[in-house]
Every structure is written in C-alpha cells, then in structure tokens.
Coordinates of C-alpha atoms in Angstrom, one line a residue:
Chain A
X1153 CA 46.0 -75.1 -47.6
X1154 CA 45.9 -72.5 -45.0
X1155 CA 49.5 -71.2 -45.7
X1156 CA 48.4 -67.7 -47.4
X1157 CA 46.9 -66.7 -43.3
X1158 CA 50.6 -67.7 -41.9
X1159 CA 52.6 -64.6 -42.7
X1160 CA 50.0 -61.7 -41.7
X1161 CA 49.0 -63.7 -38.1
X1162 CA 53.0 -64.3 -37.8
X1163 CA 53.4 -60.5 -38.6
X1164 CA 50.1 -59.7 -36.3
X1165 CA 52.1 -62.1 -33.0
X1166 CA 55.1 -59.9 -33.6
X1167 CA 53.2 -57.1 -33.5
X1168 CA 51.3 -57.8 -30.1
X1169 CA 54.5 -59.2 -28.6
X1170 CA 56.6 -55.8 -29.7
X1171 CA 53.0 -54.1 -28.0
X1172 CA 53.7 -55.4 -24.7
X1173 CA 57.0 -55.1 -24.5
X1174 CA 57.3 -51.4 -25.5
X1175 CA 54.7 -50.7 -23.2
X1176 CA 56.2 -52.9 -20.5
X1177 CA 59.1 -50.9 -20.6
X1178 CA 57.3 -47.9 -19.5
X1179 CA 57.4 -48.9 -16.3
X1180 CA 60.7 -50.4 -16.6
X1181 CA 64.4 -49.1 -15.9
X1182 CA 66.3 -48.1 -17.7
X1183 CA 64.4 -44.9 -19.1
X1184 CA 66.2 -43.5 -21.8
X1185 CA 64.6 -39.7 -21.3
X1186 CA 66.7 -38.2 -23.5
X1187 CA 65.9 -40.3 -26.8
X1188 CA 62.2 -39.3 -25.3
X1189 CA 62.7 -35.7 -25.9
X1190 CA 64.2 -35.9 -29.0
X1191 CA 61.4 -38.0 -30.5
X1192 CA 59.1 -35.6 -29.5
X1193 CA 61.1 -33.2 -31.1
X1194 CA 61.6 -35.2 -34.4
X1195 CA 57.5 -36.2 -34.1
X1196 CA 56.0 -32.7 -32.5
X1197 CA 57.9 -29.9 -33.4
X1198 CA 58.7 -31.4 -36.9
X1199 CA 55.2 -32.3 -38.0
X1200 CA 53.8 -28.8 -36.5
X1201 CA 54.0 -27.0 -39.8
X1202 CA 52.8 -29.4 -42.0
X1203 CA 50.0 -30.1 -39.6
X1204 CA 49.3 -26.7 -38.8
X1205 CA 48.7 -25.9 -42.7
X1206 CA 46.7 -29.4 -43.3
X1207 CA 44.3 -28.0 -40.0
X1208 CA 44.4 -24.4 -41.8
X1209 CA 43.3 -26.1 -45.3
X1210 CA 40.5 -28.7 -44.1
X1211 CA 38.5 -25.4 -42.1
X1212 CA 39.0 -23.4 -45.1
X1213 CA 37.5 -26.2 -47.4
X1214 CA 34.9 -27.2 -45.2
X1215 CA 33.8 -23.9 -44.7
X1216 CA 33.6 -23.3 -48.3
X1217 CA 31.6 -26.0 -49.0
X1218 CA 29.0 -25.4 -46.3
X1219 CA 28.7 -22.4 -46.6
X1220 CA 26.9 -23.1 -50.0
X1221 CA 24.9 -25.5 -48.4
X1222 CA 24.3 -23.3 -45.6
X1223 CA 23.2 -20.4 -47.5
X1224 CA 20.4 -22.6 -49.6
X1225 CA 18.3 -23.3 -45.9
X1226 CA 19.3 -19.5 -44.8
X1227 CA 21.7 -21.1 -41.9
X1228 CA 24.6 -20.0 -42.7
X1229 CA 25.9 -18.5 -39.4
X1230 CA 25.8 -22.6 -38.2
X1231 CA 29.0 -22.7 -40.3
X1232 CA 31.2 -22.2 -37.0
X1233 CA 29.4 -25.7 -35.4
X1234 CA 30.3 -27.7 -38.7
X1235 CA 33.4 -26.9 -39.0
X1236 CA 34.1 -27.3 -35.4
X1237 CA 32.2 -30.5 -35.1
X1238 CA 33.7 -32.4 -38.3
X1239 CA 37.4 -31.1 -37.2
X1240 CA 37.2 -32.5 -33.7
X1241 CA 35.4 -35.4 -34.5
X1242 CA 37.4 -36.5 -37.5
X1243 CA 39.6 -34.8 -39.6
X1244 CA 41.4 -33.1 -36.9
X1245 CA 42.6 -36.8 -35.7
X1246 CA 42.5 -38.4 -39.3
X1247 CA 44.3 -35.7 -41.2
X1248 CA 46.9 -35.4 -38.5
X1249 CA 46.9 -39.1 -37.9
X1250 CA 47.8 -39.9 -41.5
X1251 CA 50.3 -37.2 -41.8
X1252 CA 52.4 -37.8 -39.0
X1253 CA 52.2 -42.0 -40.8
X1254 CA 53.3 -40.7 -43.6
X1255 CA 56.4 -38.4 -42.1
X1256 CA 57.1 -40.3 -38.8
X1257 CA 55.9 -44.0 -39.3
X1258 CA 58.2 -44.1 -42.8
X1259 CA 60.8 -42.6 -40.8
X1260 CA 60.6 -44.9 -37.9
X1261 CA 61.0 -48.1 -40.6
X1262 CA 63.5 -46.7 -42.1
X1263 CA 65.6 -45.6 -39.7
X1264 CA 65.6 -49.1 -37.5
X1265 CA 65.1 -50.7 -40.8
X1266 CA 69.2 -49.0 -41.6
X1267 CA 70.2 -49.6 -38.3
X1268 CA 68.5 -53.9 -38.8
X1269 CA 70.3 -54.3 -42.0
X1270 CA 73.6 -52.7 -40.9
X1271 CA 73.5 -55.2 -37.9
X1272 CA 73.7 -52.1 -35.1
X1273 CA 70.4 -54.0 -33.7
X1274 CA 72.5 -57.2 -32.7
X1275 CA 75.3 -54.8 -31.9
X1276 CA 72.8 -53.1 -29.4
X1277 CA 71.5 -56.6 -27.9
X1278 CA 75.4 -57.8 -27.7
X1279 CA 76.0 -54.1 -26.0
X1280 CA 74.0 -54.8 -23.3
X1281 CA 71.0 -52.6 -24.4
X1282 CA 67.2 -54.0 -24.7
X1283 CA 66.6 -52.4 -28.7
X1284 CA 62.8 -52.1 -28.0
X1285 CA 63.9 -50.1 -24.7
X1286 CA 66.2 -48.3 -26.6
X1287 CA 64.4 -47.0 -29.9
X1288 CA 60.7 -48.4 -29.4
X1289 CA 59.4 -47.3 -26.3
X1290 CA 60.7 -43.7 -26.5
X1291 CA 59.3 -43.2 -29.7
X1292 CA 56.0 -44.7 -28.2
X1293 CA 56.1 -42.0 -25.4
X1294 CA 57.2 -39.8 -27.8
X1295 CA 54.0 -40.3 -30.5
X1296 CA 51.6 -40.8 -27.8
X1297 CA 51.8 -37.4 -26.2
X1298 CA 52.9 -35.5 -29.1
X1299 CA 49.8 -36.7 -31.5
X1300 CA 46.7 -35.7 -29.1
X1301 CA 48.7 -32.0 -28.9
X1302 CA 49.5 -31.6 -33.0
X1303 CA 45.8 -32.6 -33.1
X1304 CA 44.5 -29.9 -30.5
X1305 CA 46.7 -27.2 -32.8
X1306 CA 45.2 -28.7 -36.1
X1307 CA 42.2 -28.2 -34.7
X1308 CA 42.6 -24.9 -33.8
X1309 CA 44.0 -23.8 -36.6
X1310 CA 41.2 -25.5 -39.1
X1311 CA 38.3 -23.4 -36.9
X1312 CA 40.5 -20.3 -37.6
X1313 CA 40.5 -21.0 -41.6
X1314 CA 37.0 -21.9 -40.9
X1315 CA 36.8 -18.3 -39.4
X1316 CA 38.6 -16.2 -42.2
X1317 CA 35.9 -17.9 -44.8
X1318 CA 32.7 -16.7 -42.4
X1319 CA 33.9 -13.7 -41.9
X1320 CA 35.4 -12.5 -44.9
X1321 CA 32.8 -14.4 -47.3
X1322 CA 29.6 -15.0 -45.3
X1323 CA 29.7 -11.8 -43.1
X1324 CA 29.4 -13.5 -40.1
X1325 CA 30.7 -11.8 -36.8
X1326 CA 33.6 -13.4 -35.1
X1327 CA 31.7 -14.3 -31.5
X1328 CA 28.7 -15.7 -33.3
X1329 CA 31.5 -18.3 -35.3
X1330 CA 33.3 -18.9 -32.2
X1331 CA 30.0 -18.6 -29.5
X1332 CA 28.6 -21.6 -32.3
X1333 CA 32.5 -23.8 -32.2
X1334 CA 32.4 -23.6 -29.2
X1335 CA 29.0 -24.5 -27.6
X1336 CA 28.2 -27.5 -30.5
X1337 CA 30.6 -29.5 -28.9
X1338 CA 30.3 -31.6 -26.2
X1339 CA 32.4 -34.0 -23.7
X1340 CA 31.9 -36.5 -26.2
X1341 CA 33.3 -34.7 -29.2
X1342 CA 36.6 -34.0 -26.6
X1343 CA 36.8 -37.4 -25.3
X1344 CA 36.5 -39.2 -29.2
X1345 CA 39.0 -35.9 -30.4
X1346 CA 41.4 -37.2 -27.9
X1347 CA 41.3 -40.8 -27.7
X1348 CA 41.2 -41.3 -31.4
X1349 CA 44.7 -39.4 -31.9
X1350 CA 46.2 -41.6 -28.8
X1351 CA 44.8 -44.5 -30.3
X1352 CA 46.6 -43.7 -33.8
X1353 CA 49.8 -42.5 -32.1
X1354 CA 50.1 -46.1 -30.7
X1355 CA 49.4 -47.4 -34.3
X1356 CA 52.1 -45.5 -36.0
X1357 CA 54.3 -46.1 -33.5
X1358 CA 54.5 -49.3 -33.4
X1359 CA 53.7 -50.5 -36.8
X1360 CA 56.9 -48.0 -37.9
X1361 CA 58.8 -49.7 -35.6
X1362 CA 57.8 -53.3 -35.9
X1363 CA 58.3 -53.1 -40.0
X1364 CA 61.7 -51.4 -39.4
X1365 CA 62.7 -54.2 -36.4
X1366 CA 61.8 -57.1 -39.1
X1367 CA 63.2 -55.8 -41.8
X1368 CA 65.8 -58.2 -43.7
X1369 CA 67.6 -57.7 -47.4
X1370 CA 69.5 -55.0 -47.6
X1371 CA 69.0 -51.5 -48.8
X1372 CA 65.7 -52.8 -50.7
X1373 CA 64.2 -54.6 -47.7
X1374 CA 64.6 -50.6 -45.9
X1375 CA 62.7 -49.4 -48.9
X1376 CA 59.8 -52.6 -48.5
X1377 CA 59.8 -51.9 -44.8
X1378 CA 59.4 -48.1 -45.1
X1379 CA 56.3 -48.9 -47.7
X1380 CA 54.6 -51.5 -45.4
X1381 CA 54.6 -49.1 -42.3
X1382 CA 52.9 -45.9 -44.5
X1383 CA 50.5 -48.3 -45.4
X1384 CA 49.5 -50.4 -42.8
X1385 CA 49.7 -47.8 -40.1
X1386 CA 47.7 -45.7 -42.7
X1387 CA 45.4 -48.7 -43.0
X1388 CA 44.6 -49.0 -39.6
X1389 CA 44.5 -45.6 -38.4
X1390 CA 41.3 -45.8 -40.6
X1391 CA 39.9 -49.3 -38.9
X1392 CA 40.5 -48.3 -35.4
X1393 CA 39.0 -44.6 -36.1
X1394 CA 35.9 -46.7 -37.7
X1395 CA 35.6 -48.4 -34.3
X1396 CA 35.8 -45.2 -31.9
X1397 CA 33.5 -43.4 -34.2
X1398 CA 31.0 -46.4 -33.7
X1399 CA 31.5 -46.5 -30.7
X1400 CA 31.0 -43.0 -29.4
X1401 CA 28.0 -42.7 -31.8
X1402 CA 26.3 -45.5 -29.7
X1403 CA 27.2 -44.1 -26.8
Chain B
X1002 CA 86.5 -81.0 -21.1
X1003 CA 82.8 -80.8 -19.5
X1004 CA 80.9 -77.9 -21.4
X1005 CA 80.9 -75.9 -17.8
X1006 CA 84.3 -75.2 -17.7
X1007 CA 84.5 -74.0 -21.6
X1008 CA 84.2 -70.8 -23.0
X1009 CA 82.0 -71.5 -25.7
X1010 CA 80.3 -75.1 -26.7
X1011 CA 77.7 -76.3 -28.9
X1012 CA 76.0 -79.6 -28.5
X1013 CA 74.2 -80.9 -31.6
X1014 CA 72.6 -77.3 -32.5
X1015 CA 70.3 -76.8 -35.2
X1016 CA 68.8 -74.2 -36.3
X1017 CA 66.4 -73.3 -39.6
X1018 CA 65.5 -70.1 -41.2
X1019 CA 62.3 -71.3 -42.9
X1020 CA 63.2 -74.4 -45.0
X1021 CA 66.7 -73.5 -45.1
X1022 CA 69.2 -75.2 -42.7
X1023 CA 71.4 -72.3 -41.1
X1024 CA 73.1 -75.0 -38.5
X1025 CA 72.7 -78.4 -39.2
X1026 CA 73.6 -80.6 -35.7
X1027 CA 76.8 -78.5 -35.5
X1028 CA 78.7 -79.6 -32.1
X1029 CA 82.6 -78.3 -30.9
X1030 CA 83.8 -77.0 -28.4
X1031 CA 86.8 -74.1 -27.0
X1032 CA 88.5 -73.9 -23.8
X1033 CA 90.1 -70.4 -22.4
X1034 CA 92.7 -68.5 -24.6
X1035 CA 92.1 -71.0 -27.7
X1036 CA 91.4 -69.5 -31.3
X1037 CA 89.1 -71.0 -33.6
X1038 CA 89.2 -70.1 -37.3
X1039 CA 85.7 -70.7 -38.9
X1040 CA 85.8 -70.5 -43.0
X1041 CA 82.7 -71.6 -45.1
X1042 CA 81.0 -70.4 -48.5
X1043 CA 78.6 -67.6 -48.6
X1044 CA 75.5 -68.5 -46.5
X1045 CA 76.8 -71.9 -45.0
X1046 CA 76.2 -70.5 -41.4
X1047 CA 79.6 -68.8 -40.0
X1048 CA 77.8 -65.4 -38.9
X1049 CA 74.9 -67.5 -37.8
X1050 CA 77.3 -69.9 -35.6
X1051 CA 78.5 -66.3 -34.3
X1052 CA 75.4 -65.0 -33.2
X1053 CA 73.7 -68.3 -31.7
X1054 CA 77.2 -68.4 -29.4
X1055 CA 76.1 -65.5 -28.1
X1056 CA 72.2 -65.7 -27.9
X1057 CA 71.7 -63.3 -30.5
X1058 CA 70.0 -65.9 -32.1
X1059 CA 68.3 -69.0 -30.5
X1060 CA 68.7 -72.8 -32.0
X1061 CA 65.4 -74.7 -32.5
X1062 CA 67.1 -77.7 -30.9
X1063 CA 70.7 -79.0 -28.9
X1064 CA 72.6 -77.1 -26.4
X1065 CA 74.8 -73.9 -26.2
X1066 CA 77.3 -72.9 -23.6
X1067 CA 78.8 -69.6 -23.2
X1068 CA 82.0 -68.8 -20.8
X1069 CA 80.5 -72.5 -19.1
X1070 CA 77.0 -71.3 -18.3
X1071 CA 73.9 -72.7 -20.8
X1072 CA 72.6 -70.3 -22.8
X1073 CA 69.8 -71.8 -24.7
X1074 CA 67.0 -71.0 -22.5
X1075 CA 68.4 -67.8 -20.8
X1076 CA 66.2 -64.6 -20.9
X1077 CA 67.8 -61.4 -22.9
X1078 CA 68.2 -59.9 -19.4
X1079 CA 70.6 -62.8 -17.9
X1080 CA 72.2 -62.7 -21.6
X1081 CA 73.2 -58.9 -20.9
X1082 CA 75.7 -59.7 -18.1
X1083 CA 77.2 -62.5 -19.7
X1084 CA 77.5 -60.5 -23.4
X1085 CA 79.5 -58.1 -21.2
X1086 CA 82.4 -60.8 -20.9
X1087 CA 82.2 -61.1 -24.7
X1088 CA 84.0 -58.5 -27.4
X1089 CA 82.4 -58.7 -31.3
X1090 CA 83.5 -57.4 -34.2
X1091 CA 80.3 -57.6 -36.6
X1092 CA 80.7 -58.1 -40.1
X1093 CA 79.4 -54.6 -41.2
X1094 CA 81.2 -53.3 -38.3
X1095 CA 77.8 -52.8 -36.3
X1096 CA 79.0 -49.2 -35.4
X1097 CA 76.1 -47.2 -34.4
X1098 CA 75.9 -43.9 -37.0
X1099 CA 74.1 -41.4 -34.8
X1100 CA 77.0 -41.6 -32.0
X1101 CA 80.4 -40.4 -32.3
X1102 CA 83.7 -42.6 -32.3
X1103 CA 84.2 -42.2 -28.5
X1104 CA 80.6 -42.4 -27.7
X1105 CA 80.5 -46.1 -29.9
X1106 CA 83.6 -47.4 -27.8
X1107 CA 82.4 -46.3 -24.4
X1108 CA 78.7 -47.3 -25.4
X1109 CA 78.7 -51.0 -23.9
X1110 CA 80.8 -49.4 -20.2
X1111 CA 77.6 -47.5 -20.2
X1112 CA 75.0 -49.9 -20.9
X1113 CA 76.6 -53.1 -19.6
X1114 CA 75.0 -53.4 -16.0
X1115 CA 78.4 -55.0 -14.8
X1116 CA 80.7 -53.0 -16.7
X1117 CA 79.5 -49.2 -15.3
X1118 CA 81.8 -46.9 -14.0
X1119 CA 82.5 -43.2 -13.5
X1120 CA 82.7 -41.3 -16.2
X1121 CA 86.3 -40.4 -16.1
X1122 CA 87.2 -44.3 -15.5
X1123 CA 84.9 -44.7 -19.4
X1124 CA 86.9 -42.0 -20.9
X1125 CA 90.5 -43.2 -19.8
X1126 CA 89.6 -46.7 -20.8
X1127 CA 88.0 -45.6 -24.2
X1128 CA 91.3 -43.4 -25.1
X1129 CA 93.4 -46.5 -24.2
X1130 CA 91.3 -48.6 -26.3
X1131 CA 91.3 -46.0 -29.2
X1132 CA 95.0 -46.0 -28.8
X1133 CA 95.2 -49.8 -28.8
X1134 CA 93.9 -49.6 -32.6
X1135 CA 96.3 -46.5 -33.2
X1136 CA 92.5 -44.2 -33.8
X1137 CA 92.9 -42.0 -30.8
X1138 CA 93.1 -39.0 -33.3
X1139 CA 89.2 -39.6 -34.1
X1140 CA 87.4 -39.8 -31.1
X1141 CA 84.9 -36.9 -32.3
X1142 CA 84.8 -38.1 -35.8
X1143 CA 81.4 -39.9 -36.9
X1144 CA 81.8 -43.8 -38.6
X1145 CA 80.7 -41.8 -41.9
X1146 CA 83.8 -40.3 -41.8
X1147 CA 86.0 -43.2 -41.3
X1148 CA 87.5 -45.5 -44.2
X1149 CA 86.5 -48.8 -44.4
X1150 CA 89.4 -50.3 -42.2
X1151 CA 89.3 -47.1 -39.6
X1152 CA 85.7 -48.3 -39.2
X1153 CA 86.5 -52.2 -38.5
X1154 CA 89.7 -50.9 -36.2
X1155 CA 86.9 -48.8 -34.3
X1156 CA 84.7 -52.0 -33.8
X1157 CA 87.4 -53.6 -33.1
X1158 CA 88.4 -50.9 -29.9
X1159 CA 84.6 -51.3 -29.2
X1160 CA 84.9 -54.9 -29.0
X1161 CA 88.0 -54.7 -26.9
X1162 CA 87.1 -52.0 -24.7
X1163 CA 85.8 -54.2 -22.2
X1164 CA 88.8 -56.5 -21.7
X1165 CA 86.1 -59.8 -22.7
X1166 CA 87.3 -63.4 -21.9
X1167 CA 86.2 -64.3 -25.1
X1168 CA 86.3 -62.0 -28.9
X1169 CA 84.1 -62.9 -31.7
X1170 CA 85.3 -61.5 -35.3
X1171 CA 82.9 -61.7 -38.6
X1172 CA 85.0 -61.3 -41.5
X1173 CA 87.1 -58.8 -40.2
X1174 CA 89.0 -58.5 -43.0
X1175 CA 86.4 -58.5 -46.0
X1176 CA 86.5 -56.1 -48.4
X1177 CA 89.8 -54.8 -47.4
X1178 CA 93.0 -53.9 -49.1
X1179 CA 95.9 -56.3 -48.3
X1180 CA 97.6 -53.8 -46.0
X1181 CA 95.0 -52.7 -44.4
X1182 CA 93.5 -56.3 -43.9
X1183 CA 97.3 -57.5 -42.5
X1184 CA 96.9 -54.5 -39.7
X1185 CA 93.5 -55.9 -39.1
X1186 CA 95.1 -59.5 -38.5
X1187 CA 97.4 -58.1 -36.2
X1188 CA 95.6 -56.0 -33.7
X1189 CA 93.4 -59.7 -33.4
X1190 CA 96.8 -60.9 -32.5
X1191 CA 97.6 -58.2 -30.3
X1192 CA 94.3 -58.6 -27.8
X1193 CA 94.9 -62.2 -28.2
X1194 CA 98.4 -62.6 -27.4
X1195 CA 98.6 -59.5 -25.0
X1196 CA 95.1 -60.4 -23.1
X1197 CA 95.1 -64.0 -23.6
X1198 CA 91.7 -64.0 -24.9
X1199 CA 89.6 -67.1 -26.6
X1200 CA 89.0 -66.0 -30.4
X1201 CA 86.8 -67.0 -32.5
X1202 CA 87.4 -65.5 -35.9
X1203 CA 85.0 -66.1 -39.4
X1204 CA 87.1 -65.1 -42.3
X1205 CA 87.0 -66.1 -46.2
X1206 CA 90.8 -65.9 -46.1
X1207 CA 93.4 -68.5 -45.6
X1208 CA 95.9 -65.9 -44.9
X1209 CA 94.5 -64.9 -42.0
X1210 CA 93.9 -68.1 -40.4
X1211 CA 97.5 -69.2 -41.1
X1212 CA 98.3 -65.6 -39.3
X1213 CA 96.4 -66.8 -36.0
X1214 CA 97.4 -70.3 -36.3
X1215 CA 101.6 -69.8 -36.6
X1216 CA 102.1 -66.1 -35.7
X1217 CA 102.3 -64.0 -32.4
X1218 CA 102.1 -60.6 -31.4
X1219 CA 105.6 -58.7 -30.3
X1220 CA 105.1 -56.6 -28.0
X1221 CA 108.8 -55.3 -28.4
X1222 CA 108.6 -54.9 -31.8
X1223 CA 105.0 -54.2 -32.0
X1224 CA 104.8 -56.4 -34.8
X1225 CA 103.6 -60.1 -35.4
X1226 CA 106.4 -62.9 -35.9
X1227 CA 106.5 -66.4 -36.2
X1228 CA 106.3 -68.8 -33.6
X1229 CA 108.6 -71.8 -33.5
X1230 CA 106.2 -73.9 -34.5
X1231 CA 104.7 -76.4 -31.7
X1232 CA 106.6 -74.5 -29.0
X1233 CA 104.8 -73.4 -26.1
X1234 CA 104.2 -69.7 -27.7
X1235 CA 101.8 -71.3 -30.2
X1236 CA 97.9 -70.5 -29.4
X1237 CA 95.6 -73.6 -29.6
X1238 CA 94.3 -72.9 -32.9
X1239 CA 91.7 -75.1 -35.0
X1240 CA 90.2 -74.4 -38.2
X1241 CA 86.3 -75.1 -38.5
X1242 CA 85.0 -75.0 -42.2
X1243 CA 81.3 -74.9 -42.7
X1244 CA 79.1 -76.1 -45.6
X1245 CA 75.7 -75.9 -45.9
X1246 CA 74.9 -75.4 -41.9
X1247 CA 76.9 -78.2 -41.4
X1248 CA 80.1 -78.3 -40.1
X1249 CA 82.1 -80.8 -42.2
X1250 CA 85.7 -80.6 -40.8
X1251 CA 87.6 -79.3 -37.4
X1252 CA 91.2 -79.9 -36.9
X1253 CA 94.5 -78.1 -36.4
X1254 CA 96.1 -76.4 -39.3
X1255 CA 98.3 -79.4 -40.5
X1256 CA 95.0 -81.7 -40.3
X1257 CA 93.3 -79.3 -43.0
X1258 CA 96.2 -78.9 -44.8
X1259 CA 96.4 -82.8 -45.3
X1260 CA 92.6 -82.8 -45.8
X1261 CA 91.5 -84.6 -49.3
X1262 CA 87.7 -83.2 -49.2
X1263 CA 87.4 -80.8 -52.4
X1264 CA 85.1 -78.5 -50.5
X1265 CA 87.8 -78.5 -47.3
X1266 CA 90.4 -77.9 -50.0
X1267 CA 89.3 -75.0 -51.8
X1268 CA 89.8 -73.0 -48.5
X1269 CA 93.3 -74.3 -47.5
X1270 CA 95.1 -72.2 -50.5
X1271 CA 96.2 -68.7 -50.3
X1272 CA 93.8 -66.3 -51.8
X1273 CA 90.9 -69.4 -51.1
X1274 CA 87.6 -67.2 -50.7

C-alpha cells in the first residue's frame, strides 16, 4: 500500500550514505588535490561571469523598484540598505545557488552519469580507486569553497548596479549609498549570507553527484539523471534556505 | 578442489535486480590457469556473473571466492588489493575518456595500493603492455580517437598491465569485424598461453570459445595454432551457458557439442549469437 514512499526514502538512504562518505573522505587518504583544483576551476572561475552579471542584474532591478517606492515616503537615499540587505540575505545566495544548479549540478549528473553508463565507474572500483573519493569529494571541496566566494562577488557586484541606479537616477552621492550598505548590515546578515551558500554548495554537490552515480539506461537515463539533479538540487536549495531564513529571523 | 585453493568459485549465489533474477543459485568453480567460456542470451546474467566475481556487485545470498579468499562480506577497501591480482576487459571497454592511452594503462600501477611503483618502472611496463597489443604508436592518443577494436586492444593492455592471476573479458569481441574480432581472440590467447593466466571470457560467439578451447598462442610464429587435441598443450577449458540467471549447462567443449537442450544448442553453431 505504502509502495509509492519506497523509491524517494531509497533515493533519500543513498543520498545520506553518499553524504557521509564524501565527507568521510575528507579526512581520508588518498586526496586527489588536483581533481580539487580543477573543480574549482570548472565551478568558480566558470560560473564567475554568469554570476557576476545575475549579481549586476538583481541590484539594478531592486534598485529600480525601490526607488519608486522610496521616493513616495521621501526615503529614497535608504536605497543603498535595501539593496544591500535583500542581496546578502537572499538573492545573493539564492540567485547564485540556483545558477551554479543549473550549470554545475547538470554537469555533475551528466558527466558521472556518461562515465555510469559507459561502465568507467566499475572500471574505477576494479582499478583500485574509491569513485566517491575519486569524483565526489573533490567536487564537494570544490563547491563548498567556491559558492560562499561567487556569492561574496555577486553580492558585490549587485550593490554596485544598485549604485549606478542611485546615482545616476536618484542623485544620491556615492558614500551616502555605500555609508547606508554598509552600516544596515549586521553579523547576522554575514553569518546567514555565508552559511546559506555552504549549505546549498553541499546540496548541489551532492544531489549532482548522487543522480549521476545512480544513473542506469543508457544515453536517456544521462538525460533523466541530468534533469533530476537541476531540479531537486533546485528544489532544495529553496527548502534549506526556507529553514536558515527561519532560523536566523528567530534568532 | 576446496574453494580456498581456487581462483574464482561461486557457491549457490543469487542475486536479484528488483523482481528480476540476475543469478539464480548459480554455483562452479575454476582452478589456476583454467579458461571458462560463459555464453547466454541478452540479460541472462554473464556480465552480472563477471562483476559479482569480483565484488563489483554483491549477491543477496550463497558464497563467492576470489583467488581462494571469500569475498562476499569483504569491505571495498580489502576488495582493492585483491582486484589488483585481477585484469578485466569491460564490455564497453570501461576506458576512462578524460585520460590519455598511456595514462588509462598505467592508471591501476597508480592507484592499486600493491601495485605502486616509480614512475619510470609505470612507464616501461605501460609501453611493454602497449606493445603487447601492437598500440604502442598511441600512447598520447585519447579513446575518442581510437576505432572500435584499438579501444578493446587498449582495455585489453589495461587489463594486462598488471600481470593478474586471473583475466575477466565481457564480450570482447562484440560489435566487431571478423578480423578485427580474430586479433581480439588471439591476444586473449597470448596472455593466457604466455602468462598462464585463469580466463574467464563472456562472448556471444561460438567461434571464439572454440578458439580458447582447441587453439594456442605461438610464440614463434606469433600466431595461434591448433593444439593436438587432448595433449598436454590444451588449456582446461569449459563452456558455461546461462539462461535466465540460471546457469543451465557446464561442461567441456565435446559435452556441449553433444548437448540435446535447444537453448544449449543454439549457442554450439558457428555464427550462434
């Protein structure tokens, strides 16, 4: 009667069990540094531009659309602590989350997903080489330090679209937007800016790797497994950043 | 012959994939340098029986021995250093497409724990193995680049590379061209014959396992010729066929050959598939 719950608490096992053993293997030799670094290339350095112009895009938008607001109540020079509030709170980490889901987590599925179907994951194993060693926990390193950084950019860059807009639109002086970014936010805005983009790193990581690890039926099953992980790591980058938000607003 | 002192045996294994049986109480055993031919319809469980030999996959129930250790319950980590005595061949050539030809055949002297060397050692050893399946012109060259057969001759100096007690082939010669499949067959029978090495080889074709059951490798000649048959030169070969999980006959060639069984038949022909 129960049989519909089997496959997502069997998928939900394999997903804790691939959890602790990727971050097991932290600790554990052998490190494979150099697959490290070249995640971090292939996750950093190739989701910096598309970040950078998603950061540029939400500060120009959000500036825009308080500045109407704004100007109603004669507060528009508070433009500078929106914008920098909402982008380190939540669309800094959101917007970057889901981005790098879309590029990395797809590409993570796919990639193991070619390398399940085409049976070089057995030929690992028989090799003598640990596959969630191998390809998960670098690309677990890899995400987790790369995210929080793309975010801190994004950031950065979305208070400097938020900046062209008040300056060039609502006339307001460059140290009284950056004099209001800067002193709205608090430890708390820093710590939840932060923790949220490690939390979804973790999430893309290993839901792109756990879809691409269980993949099975050929080219099609890559194309399933690459769908699965943009939308469940999309999926829950949303739940978990629902529970750090509640958290941190009861703090 | 006690399982211990085998190179690989299976005692009443079963395994299922959902409600599909992939090994159904399958039990037989090897000793050192014998060859075991496994044929069987699409999906009756050769590749399967291949990777449960090795712990690739685990049964739900009986007992496996590999090189006369149990397997069943060993963790991943024990299974490393005993996969190190053990060459395969997978089906879709399992060559790894971000790495280079040289860097596939020296990849398990690297990452087996028992098998590391210095680096010059690796790269003598890889040449001689690349020269062993007459590629040693494409060490730099990326699988994408190889045909078909260049790619199964490189798993095949992968396989090799690491001088294994035992080799394990998945349908080495599928998909291939007769000439192309008859090299195939012979550099089997060369790391057999030269080595001495237990093989256990899944094949659709009846060509090749009267190949490994009648013919041996010259090493003169540096061809394959037949053996006077039942003389001493002949390798203990047995032909396994597989239906359904189960496995439904085991004998020598002339036992299949006589076999009545119309699913035993269809595989003891030439051009069978």
């Amino acid at each position: 009667m129960l049989d519909f719950l089997k496959p997502p608490i069997q998928t939900f096992q394999e997903f804790v069990v691939l959890s602790g053993r990727a971050v097991g293997n932290i600790v554990r030799r052998p490190h494979y540094s150099a697959d490290v670094f070249h995640q971090m290339d292939v996750i950093g350095v190739g989701s910096l531009p598309i970040c950078s112009m998603v950061g540029l895009f939400s500060g120009i938008v959000m500036a825009l659309q308080m500045a109407r607001a704004l100007t109603t109540y004669g507060a528009e020079s508070r433009v500078g602590e929106i914008v920098s509030i909402t982008l380190v709170r939540e669309l800094g980490p959101v917007l970057t989350a889901v981005l790098v889901a879309g590029r990395n987590a797809s590409g993570m599925a796919s990639e193991l997903g070619s390398m399940k179907v085409t049976e070089q994951i057995d030929a690992m194993r028989a090799l003598g080489t640990d596959p969630t060693q191998k390809l998960v926990t670098p690309r677990l390193i890899a995400a987790a330090l790369m995210l929080p950084l793309l975010t801190i950019i994004a950031d950065f860059i979305g208070m400097m679209g938020g900046y062209f807009i008040a300056s060039t639109q609502l006339g307001i002086t460059s140290s009284e937007y950056w004099t209001a970014a800067w002193q709205i936010l608090e430890y708390n805005d820093l710590a939840q800016g932060l923790l949220k983009p490690l939390s979804f790193a973790v999430i893309i990581a290993l839901v792109g790797c756990l879809y691409g690890m269980r993949t099975t039926g050929g080219t099609q099953g890559v194309g399933r497994a690459t769908t699965d992980a943009v939308v469940w790591s999309s999926l829950w980058i949303f739940f978990v950043d629902a529970l750090i938000t509640q958290f941190f607003v009861n703090l | 012959m006690d399982a211990a002192s085998t190179i690989v045996c299976f005692e009443d294994v079963s395994l299922r994939f959902g409600d599909t049986p992939a090994l159904d109480h399958v039990s037989f055993q090897m000793g050192a340098g014998e060859t075991r031919v496994v044929f069987g319809a699409a999906g009756s469980g050769k590749t399967v029986l291949l990777k449960v030999a090795v712990g690739l996959v685990k049964p739900d129930s009986g007992r496996v021995f590999l090189l006369g250790q149990e397997i069943t319950c060993m963790r991943e980590t024990e299974l490393f250093d005993l996969r190190a005595r053990v060459g395969i061949l997978f089906q879709e050539g399992g060559l790894f497409d971000s790495l280079n030809v040289a860097e596939n055949v020296s990849y398990p002297l690297e990452n087996q724990r028992t098998l590391r060397s210095g680096n010059r050692s690796n790269e003598a050893r890889v040449r001689e193995s690349l020269e062993f399946v007459e590629l040693a012109h494409t060490l730099d060259k990326f699988p994408s680049e190889l045909s078909g057969g260049m790619r199964r001759r490189v798993g095949i100096a992968r396989a090799v590379v690491t001088e294994p007690a035992l080799e394990l082939y998945d349908s080495p010669t599928a998909g291939l061209d007769p000439i192309t499949a008859h090299t195939i067959i012979t550099l089997i029978l060369k790391e057999r014959d030269l080595r001495n090495t237990a093989t256990i080889m899944v094949t659709h074709r009846y060509q090749d396992g009267q190949l490994m059951a009648n013919f041996r490798y010259n090493p003169n000649s540096g061809e394959i010729e037949r053996a006077p048959r039942g003389s001493a030169e002949t390798v203990d070969t047995k032909f396994l066929i597989m239906q359904e999980g189960r496995l439904v006959f085991e004998g020598s060639e002339t036992e299949f050959l006589a076999n009545q069984d119309p699913y035993v038949r269809k595989f003891a022909r030439p051009g069978a598939s």
